[in-house]
Every structure is written in C-alpha cells, then in structure tokens.
Amino acid sequence: MTSPSIVRTSTAELYDAHVLKNYARAPLTLVRGRGTQVWDDAGNIYLDFTSGIAVSALGHCHPDWVAAVQRQAGELIHVSNLFRNPQQGELARRLVQRAGPGRVFFCNSGAEANETLIKLARLHGVQKSGGEEGRCYKVICARNAFHGRTFGGMSATPQEKIQKGFRPLVDGFAFGEINNLKSFVDLVDGQTAAILLETIQGESGINACTPEFLVGLRRLCDERNVLLMLDEVQCGVGRTGKFYAFEHAGITPDAIGMAKGLGGGFPIGAMWVRDRFADLFHPGNHGTTFGGTPLACAAALAVLDVMERDKLLERVRTQSGPWHEALRQLAREFPKYVLGVRGQGYLVGVQVESDPAAYLTALRERGLLAPSAGGNVVRFLPPLNVTRAELDRSVEIFRSVLAARS
Ligand SMILES: *Cc1c(COP(=O)(O)O)cnc(C)c1O
C-alpha cells in the first residue's frame, strides 16, 4: 500500500475524482496570496478583484489580521455558546455601535444570517397575531434577489436556476420589484410580517435600491408594523464606502444580515436586530454550535481595527470616484462591448454586451481575476485596501481585453 504522502496526483485530478461537481470553476489552482495578489500553482501572479466574492476585505494575509488570528488560535478557539467569550462580546458592541441600539446574533455564513432574519420575521408575525402561529408569516422580497442556498434563503431567491429541483419551497414569500414602491405597497397585507431585500443586489448584477425607495419602504414598514430587514451580506462591512450600504439612504432597518467581508476570510455571519424586536429571541428558540467563536470574532475584530485605523471607508469613498470614472471612460471608448457601469464604492458591475464568461477568461489570461454577476455583468470586488495603482491597472487590463476584441 502507498502512503498518502507519496501519492502524486494533480489538484485538478483530485477535484475531478473526489469533489462534488456543484460549481463551475475556473481552471486555476491558487496557492498563495498577499494583499491584492494571488499566485497559482504554476507561479503566475494575478491581481485579485474577486476577493473570494467580497470576503477578503483586507486582501490576502494582511499581517495584522494574520497576527490576530495566530494569537487567538494559541489562546482559545472554540467554546460553544454555553459560555461567554470576550471576543464575541466586543464584536457585538462594535456592530451595535455602527447599526444603532440593538443586539447581535453570530453565525457562520450569509445564508445562516438570512435564515435568522426569516425566523425573526416569523416570531414578529406570531407576536403581531397575539401569539397565534401561522396567521402572519409572509415575507416580501424582491425579484432578482439572492439570499443564499438554504431552504429559507432559496425560497426568498426567485430564480429558476437556484430553486429548480428543490421544490416544494418554504411557504410565504412574495416578490416586488426594487425601486417600485407601489409593487411592495400592493403586496403588504395582514399576513405580512417583514420585507427582506438586499440594499444593493449583488449576484443578479449590482442593482441598487435608491435612497428614495428605501425611505419609502421604511415609512411603509412603520405604518404597517412590518419589519424592514436588509441583507447586507455582500454590500455591507465597508464595501460601498459606508459600513452599511443603507447608511447612504439615511435610514435604519429593523434587522440586518451580514457575513462575507466581516471576517476578512474567516467564516462568520451576523444578524443585528433593533432593540425593540430583540426580545423575540429567548433562550432555546435559535442557535448554532459554531456561532461567534473567539477565533472568528478575533478575525472580525482585526478587520474592524484595520478598517478604522487605516480609514478604509474614507479611502473607498475617495478612490472609487476616479476608478468608476475610468471604467465609464471604457464604456465610451468601447460602446459596442461595454453597455454600462453600475455600483457604489468597491461593489461594481460592468455590463457587457454578451455572456461575461469570455471576458472573465480574457481578463484572467492578462492577470486579473473577477467574477461575473447576473447574465451579462463583469463584477469587480477589490479589497477595501486596494491601492490606487492597482485600481488603475484593473482598468488598463480591461482596456487591453476590449481593444483585442475590436
Ligand atoms: C453571498 C450572499 C448570501 C449567501 O451567503 P453565504 O455565505 O454564501 O451563505 C446571501 N445574501 C447575499 C446578498 C449574498 O451576496
């Protein structure tokens, strides 16, 4: 028998033989990262504007983040929520400081944060019905939304490619159209417990709710005693130049789902709920084993510390303007290929004329990694500490791809 250590099989072969085939992956094996750069197993260097899908907020292996995680890993990693740990308490304080008076629940992913929101909506509906279950439970979401792959999140995600094969779904979801307040007003009835939507739709192509629409939803929810719950899993934690994307609209929701960038690469999710509704949860009615471990919370605290110390929100706001303008210039230079540039801060979508796959491949071959979004959008998600020179370089690489097409 051969010992596993001397089996020489390529990573591609291992994936082909043993990894579930539920992703369409780029033919690339990444082995190392530093800042905005990653290296593949052939030694090629790439500028990484994927950031692990808006996760690596400080880029790869930021020294302060690495030091914090190493320190915590040698101190205490996991204790469960049968006990307190200092890091969870401090991280909750910091998130409440950003969102307003309320409480925080920690979990491990965006989908799990959104499940918590959906369960909050159910609890609110029961309270609205004087304790009776099943009378008020509906959640109004948006067309083209993406809220995750669990049954609740998937049921809130009205996309055939995501729901197909998994029906029956969770009951009680209806769908309005973002920036069409009337479509939401028309759907709210006595059975409506909450409205749940992304402040900026990410997966479906970077489509933002306007401030007026969010203000209108806030008023609607106040009038009808309906929770306004915002999924900030992708657009939150600084990506738009404010800590939460809804801050641009000057509103406060009743609950927030977050994850992706929060841990800077360490899996962590969180739900914040406004004080007034926080007591709907009580000992026993929700939980998760891994939620808010000392290690996950130390990683998130390192992200927040660096973000504050290096004034990253300010940097995102000032640097994104010229970058967006340079991308818009590409749209003017190549109107046949680039149809528009959307987004805020470092959550940007460039709409191209066809399937973005060919663009992503060409960008990758010239050293820039980026994901797609929706049907025809190239998405750029640089880390929050990307340099001006790296932003410029992304535009030059894109320009060379477009020039080669014409
Ligand atoms: C990524 C994402 C999710 C799901 O997060 P996971 O961590 O993959 O479960 C939910 N909502 C939005 C807006 C997302 O971008």
XYZ file of C-alpha atoms and ligand atoms in Angstrom:
421
model
C 0.000 0.000 0.000
C 1.227 3.506 -0.811
C 1.263 6.075 1.918
C -0.918 9.102 1.106
C 2.065 11.407 1.392
C 3.722 9.980 -1.706
C 0.636 9.910 -3.910
C 1.307 12.438 -6.643
C -1.969 13.467 -8.138
C -2.587 16.936 -9.524
C -5.109 19.131 -7.760
C -7.201 19.142 -10.934
C -7.283 15.335 -10.891
C -8.232 15.279 -7.215
C -11.116 17.642 -7.878
C -12.215 15.641 -10.904
C -12.241 12.446 -8.888
C -13.486 13.495 -5.454
C -15.039 16.960 -5.186
C -18.757 17.462 -5.716
C -19.475 18.933 -9.111
C -21.749 21.752 -7.950
C -19.522 24.643 -9.075
C -18.313 25.802 -12.483
C -14.728 26.584 -11.531
C -12.036 28.493 -13.382
C -9.169 26.164 -14.372
C -6.851 27.650 -11.815
C -5.324 26.356 -8.591
C -4.403 29.149 -6.198
C -1.694 28.507 -3.651
C -0.644 31.825 -2.106
C -1.905 35.352 -1.583
C -0.598 38.681 -0.389
C -2.583 41.892 -0.432
C -4.426 42.168 -3.749
C -2.253 39.497 -5.396
C -2.617 35.738 -5.639
C -0.321 33.121 -7.122
C -1.345 29.964 -8.934
C 0.487 26.623 -8.757
C 2.384 27.442 -11.958
C 3.810 30.603 -10.418
C 1.599 33.076 -12.301
C 0.587 36.236 -10.401
C -2.893 37.711 -10.602
C -4.498 40.909 -9.426
C -7.427 39.588 -7.401
C -10.613 41.646 -7.797
C -12.698 38.684 -6.710
C -11.613 38.854 -3.061
C -13.168 35.437 -2.521
C -16.520 37.010 -3.526
C -16.343 40.178 -1.424
C -14.893 38.279 1.535
C -11.215 39.208 1.802
C -11.879 42.789 2.882
C -8.229 43.424 3.779
C -6.830 41.482 0.835
C -4.932 38.256 1.360
C -2.967 37.549 4.527
C -2.935 41.079 5.898
C -0.172 40.998 8.552
C -2.378 42.454 11.326
C -5.172 40.002 10.560
C -2.721 37.078 10.472
C -1.196 38.160 13.792
C -4.618 38.476 15.455
C -5.754 35.059 14.213
C -2.461 33.415 15.177
C -2.584 34.976 18.636
C -6.183 33.897 19.206
C -5.576 30.395 17.818
C -2.958 29.919 20.507
C -5.229 31.255 23.243
C -8.765 29.909 22.759
C -10.508 28.799 19.580
C -13.967 27.476 20.366
C -16.082 27.066 23.487
C -19.702 26.981 22.117
C -22.410 29.355 23.243
C -22.851 27.536 26.537
C -20.283 30.073 27.757
C -19.346 33.696 27.127
C -16.154 34.695 25.381
C -14.644 38.218 25.401
C -14.233 38.497 21.612
C -17.919 37.880 20.889
C -18.999 40.489 23.409
C -16.619 43.073 21.972
C -17.571 42.348 18.353
C -21.274 42.666 19.213
C -20.544 46.036 20.846
C -18.743 47.253 17.740
C -21.546 46.173 15.363
C -24.210 47.732 17.584
C -22.151 50.923 17.651
C -22.384 51.000 13.842
C -26.044 49.969 13.443
C -27.741 51.511 16.470
C -29.291 50.231 19.704
C -29.936 46.535 19.289
C -28.458 43.064 19.707
C -26.357 40.740 17.612
C -26.541 37.017 16.883
C -23.472 35.331 15.411
C -23.440 32.512 12.904
C -21.191 31.283 10.123
C -22.441 32.380 6.719
C -24.674 34.735 4.822
C -27.361 32.138 4.324
C -27.421 31.442 8.040
C -27.683 35.161 8.843
C -30.647 35.394 6.476
C -32.262 32.287 7.995
C -32.124 34.158 11.284
C -33.849 37.140 9.658
C -36.591 34.894 8.290
C -37.061 33.302 11.714
C -37.193 36.796 13.242
C -39.972 37.642 10.765
C -41.918 34.552 11.876
C -41.535 35.476 15.549
C -42.659 39.035 14.831
C -45.693 37.697 12.959
C -46.646 35.490 15.884
C -46.396 38.439 18.250
C -48.499 40.567 15.874
C -51.139 37.810 15.934
C -51.299 37.787 19.711
C -49.336 34.562 20.000
C -51.067 32.557 17.309
C -48.829 30.801 14.781
C -49.447 30.610 11.052
C -51.564 33.759 10.686
C -48.925 36.384 9.946
C -45.803 34.909 8.396
C -45.307 36.325 4.929
C -42.059 37.918 3.828
C -41.934 40.174 0.799
C -38.670 40.020 -1.107
C -37.511 41.359 -4.446
C -37.320 39.902 -7.918
C -33.748 39.017 -8.878
C -32.816 38.776 -5.207
C -30.179 36.416 -3.875
C -30.378 35.407 -0.223
C -28.489 32.110 -0.092
C -28.868 28.389 -0.693
C -30.604 27.140 2.446
C -34.326 26.414 2.211
C -35.330 29.776 3.640
C -32.779 31.765 1.656
C -33.544 29.827 -1.519
C -37.277 30.382 -1.089
C -36.523 34.115 -0.852
C -34.471 33.867 -4.070
C -36.884 33.773 -7.010
C -34.503 32.339 -9.600
C -35.249 29.181 -11.525
C -31.603 28.077 -11.672
C -31.421 28.179 -7.875
C -34.837 26.726 -6.991
C -35.133 24.064 -9.705
C -35.155 20.548 -8.317
C -35.670 21.577 -4.702
C -39.391 22.273 -4.540
C -41.564 22.426 -2.518
C -40.036 25.548 -1.041
C -40.791 27.317 2.223
C -44.214 28.905 2.061
C -44.980 32.584 2.391
C -42.656 34.521 0.099
C -43.879 37.151 -2.365
C -41.832 39.335 -4.683
C -41.915 43.019 -5.536
C -39.681 44.990 -7.847
C -36.893 47.135 -6.412
C -37.332 50.881 -6.803
C -41.026 50.358 -7.440
C -42.537 51.206 -4.055
C -46.056 50.547 -5.254
C -45.196 46.931 -6.053
C -44.349 46.458 -2.369
C -47.278 48.523 -1.066
C -49.618 46.316 -3.131
C -48.188 43.117 -1.637
C -48.380 44.093 2.050
C -51.442 42.683 3.765
C -52.470 41.431 7.193
C -50.346 38.314 6.771
C -47.141 40.255 6.079
C -44.517 40.024 8.794
C -41.495 41.517 7.040
C -39.830 42.894 3.946
C -36.419 41.414 3.174
C -34.117 42.721 0.485
C -30.559 43.430 -0.493
C -29.671 47.114 -0.217
C -27.699 46.535 -3.419
C -28.462 43.323 -5.293
C -25.107 41.631 -5.826
C -25.414 38.253 -7.517
C -28.041 39.416 -10.006
C -25.851 42.167 -11.435
C -25.242 45.070 -8.975
C -28.653 46.700 -8.855
C -29.031 49.264 -6.085
C -32.131 50.318 -4.187
C -32.424 54.099 -4.469
C -32.428 56.154 -1.245
C -35.995 57.336 -2.018
C -37.178 53.741 -2.374
C -35.567 52.722 0.930
C -37.060 55.754 2.699
C -40.443 54.790 1.236
C -40.088 51.195 2.442
C -39.104 52.439 5.892
C -42.288 54.504 6.074
C -44.419 51.624 4.749
C -42.981 49.232 7.328
C -43.551 51.708 10.163
C -47.162 52.264 9.093
C -47.983 48.565 8.759
C -45.928 47.161 11.651
C -43.827 45.168 9.198
C -40.121 44.534 9.795
C -37.672 46.088 7.347
C -34.831 43.563 7.094
C -31.820 44.292 4.903
C -29.471 41.658 3.525
C -26.083 43.402 3.644
C -24.140 40.173 3.225
C -22.378 41.425 0.090
C -22.788 45.214 0.154
C -22.106 45.665 3.886
C -18.973 45.924 6.019
C -17.489 48.859 4.154
C -17.739 47.742 0.554
C -19.693 50.824 -0.556
C -17.639 53.317 1.459
C -20.053 53.309 4.396
C -20.019 50.491 6.926
C -23.588 49.531 5.939
C -24.805 50.367 2.447
C -28.166 51.594 3.790
C -26.362 54.447 5.556
C -26.226 56.199 2.176
C -30.041 56.432 2.354
C -30.085 57.742 5.932
C -32.432 55.032 7.197
C -32.110 52.332 9.838
C -33.686 48.932 9.185
C -35.156 46.722 11.910
C -32.676 43.944 11.250
C -29.529 43.347 9.188
C -27.908 40.222 7.804
C -24.140 40.319 7.289
C -21.312 37.904 6.568
C -18.847 37.883 3.639
C -16.390 40.715 4.391
C -16.953 40.656 8.147
C -14.314 38.038 8.961
C -11.852 39.098 6.261
C -11.736 35.476 5.095
C -12.641 33.681 8.297
C -16.220 32.345 8.109
C -18.554 34.430 10.242
C -22.077 35.731 9.816
C -24.122 38.010 11.996
C -27.610 39.332 12.426
C -28.291 42.653 14.118
C -31.806 43.321 15.362
C -33.155 46.596 16.674
C -33.717 46.736 20.442
C -37.484 46.825 20.083
C -37.555 43.373 18.460
C -34.521 41.774 20.100
C -36.510 40.015 22.819
C -38.417 37.947 20.263
C -35.479 35.584 20.657
C -35.123 33.905 24.024
C -33.053 31.019 25.369
C -33.768 27.955 23.259
C -35.507 29.295 20.171
C -32.439 29.761 17.955
C -28.779 28.834 17.946
C -25.770 27.412 16.159
C -22.817 25.497 17.554
C -20.038 27.439 15.857
C -21.567 30.926 16.119
C -19.278 33.643 17.440
C -16.235 31.597 18.379
C -13.329 33.505 19.922
C -11.315 32.811 16.763
C -13.968 34.004 14.275
C -14.660 37.103 16.359
C -10.952 37.892 16.724
C -10.661 37.746 12.924
C -13.611 40.121 12.513
C -12.246 42.476 15.176
C -8.970 42.604 13.259
C -10.894 43.621 10.125
C -12.697 46.396 12.025
C -9.479 47.571 13.710
C -7.597 47.898 10.430
C -10.620 49.474 8.761
C -10.751 52.157 11.444
C -7.021 52.706 11.855
C -6.354 52.986 8.115
C -9.568 54.948 7.457
C -10.570 52.439 4.793
C -14.160 53.691 4.435
C -12.870 57.143 3.572
C -10.382 55.599 1.157
C -13.090 53.589 -0.583
C -15.165 56.750 -0.987
C -12.363 58.897 -2.392
C -10.672 56.292 -4.578
C -13.826 54.793 -6.067
C -14.875 58.019 -7.817
C -11.916 58.233 -10.229
C -11.970 54.441 -10.716
C -15.657 54.432 -11.689
C -14.963 57.349 -13.998
C -12.114 55.446 -15.683
C -14.419 52.436 -16.161
C -17.088 54.719 -17.620
C -14.463 56.054 -19.991
C -14.034 52.461 -21.231
C -17.774 52.360 -21.907
C -17.361 55.496 -24.033
C -14.331 54.058 -25.849
C -15.897 50.666 -26.496
C -19.666 51.269 -26.649
C -20.105 48.111 -28.710
C -18.863 45.952 -25.814
C -19.413 47.897 -22.602
C -23.016 48.909 -22.059
C -22.766 50.480 -18.622
C -21.047 50.734 -15.258
C -23.044 50.353 -12.034
C -22.450 50.172 -8.328
C -21.018 52.005 -5.395
C -17.550 52.032 -3.877
C -15.870 48.681 -4.464
C -19.043 46.848 -5.456
C -19.029 47.443 -9.184
C -20.682 45.820 -12.163
C -19.648 46.436 -15.740
C -22.407 45.421 -18.101
C -21.060 43.805 -21.249
C -22.829 43.002 -24.485
C -22.826 39.211 -24.122
C -22.108 36.316 -21.768
C -19.362 37.650 -19.475
C -17.517 34.289 -19.425
C -15.359 35.204 -22.435
C -14.423 38.491 -20.747
C -13.524 36.777 -17.473
C -11.265 34.337 -19.306
C -9.541 37.131 -21.243
C -9.084 39.169 -18.049
C -7.625 36.153 -16.291
C -5.199 35.480 -19.133
C -3.991 39.068 -18.722
C -3.673 38.695 -14.962
C -6.948 39.997 -13.472
C -9.385 37.770 -11.560
C -13.013 38.866 -11.368
C -16.366 37.095 -11.057
C -19.487 37.645 -13.123
C -22.914 38.673 -11.871
C -26.335 38.184 -13.380
C -26.404 37.330 -17.054
C -24.078 39.931 -18.539
C -22.092 41.706 -15.867
C -18.383 41.582 -15.037
C -18.151 42.229 -11.304
C -15.217 43.935 -9.616
C -14.785 43.423 -5.866
C -11.301 44.639 -4.906
C -10.269 44.509 -1.255
C -11.012 47.683 0.718
C -7.290 48.462 0.989
C -6.564 48.141 -2.749
C -4.091 50.782 -3.947
C -4.821 53.493 -6.466
C -2.213 51.924 -8.773
C -3.983 48.549 -8.605
C -7.324 50.151 -9.473
C -5.643 51.870 -12.441
C -4.122 48.576 -13.501
C -7.522 46.853 -13.499
C -8.747 49.478 -15.969
C -5.689 49.026 -18.208
C -6.119 45.246 -18.256
C -9.786 45.630 -19.098
C -8.907 48.147 -21.818
C -6.444 45.693 -23.393
C -9.120 42.970 -23.374
C -11.586 45.272 -25.093
C -9.000 46.500 -27.588
C -8.164 42.896 -28.516
C -11.849 42.253 -29.280
C -12.264 45.174 -31.609
C -23.352 35.595 -0.703
C -24.674 36.097 -0.321
C -25.524 35.349 0.509
C -25.193 33.941 0.949
O -24.060 33.923 1.745
P -23.316 32.508 2.030
O -22.235 32.876 2.989
O -22.825 32.035 0.714
O -24.336 31.606 2.593
C -26.712 35.916 0.901
N -27.065 37.150 0.510
C -26.271 37.892 -0.295
C -26.711 39.261 -0.671
C -25.072 37.386 -0.749
O -24.309 38.108 -1.569
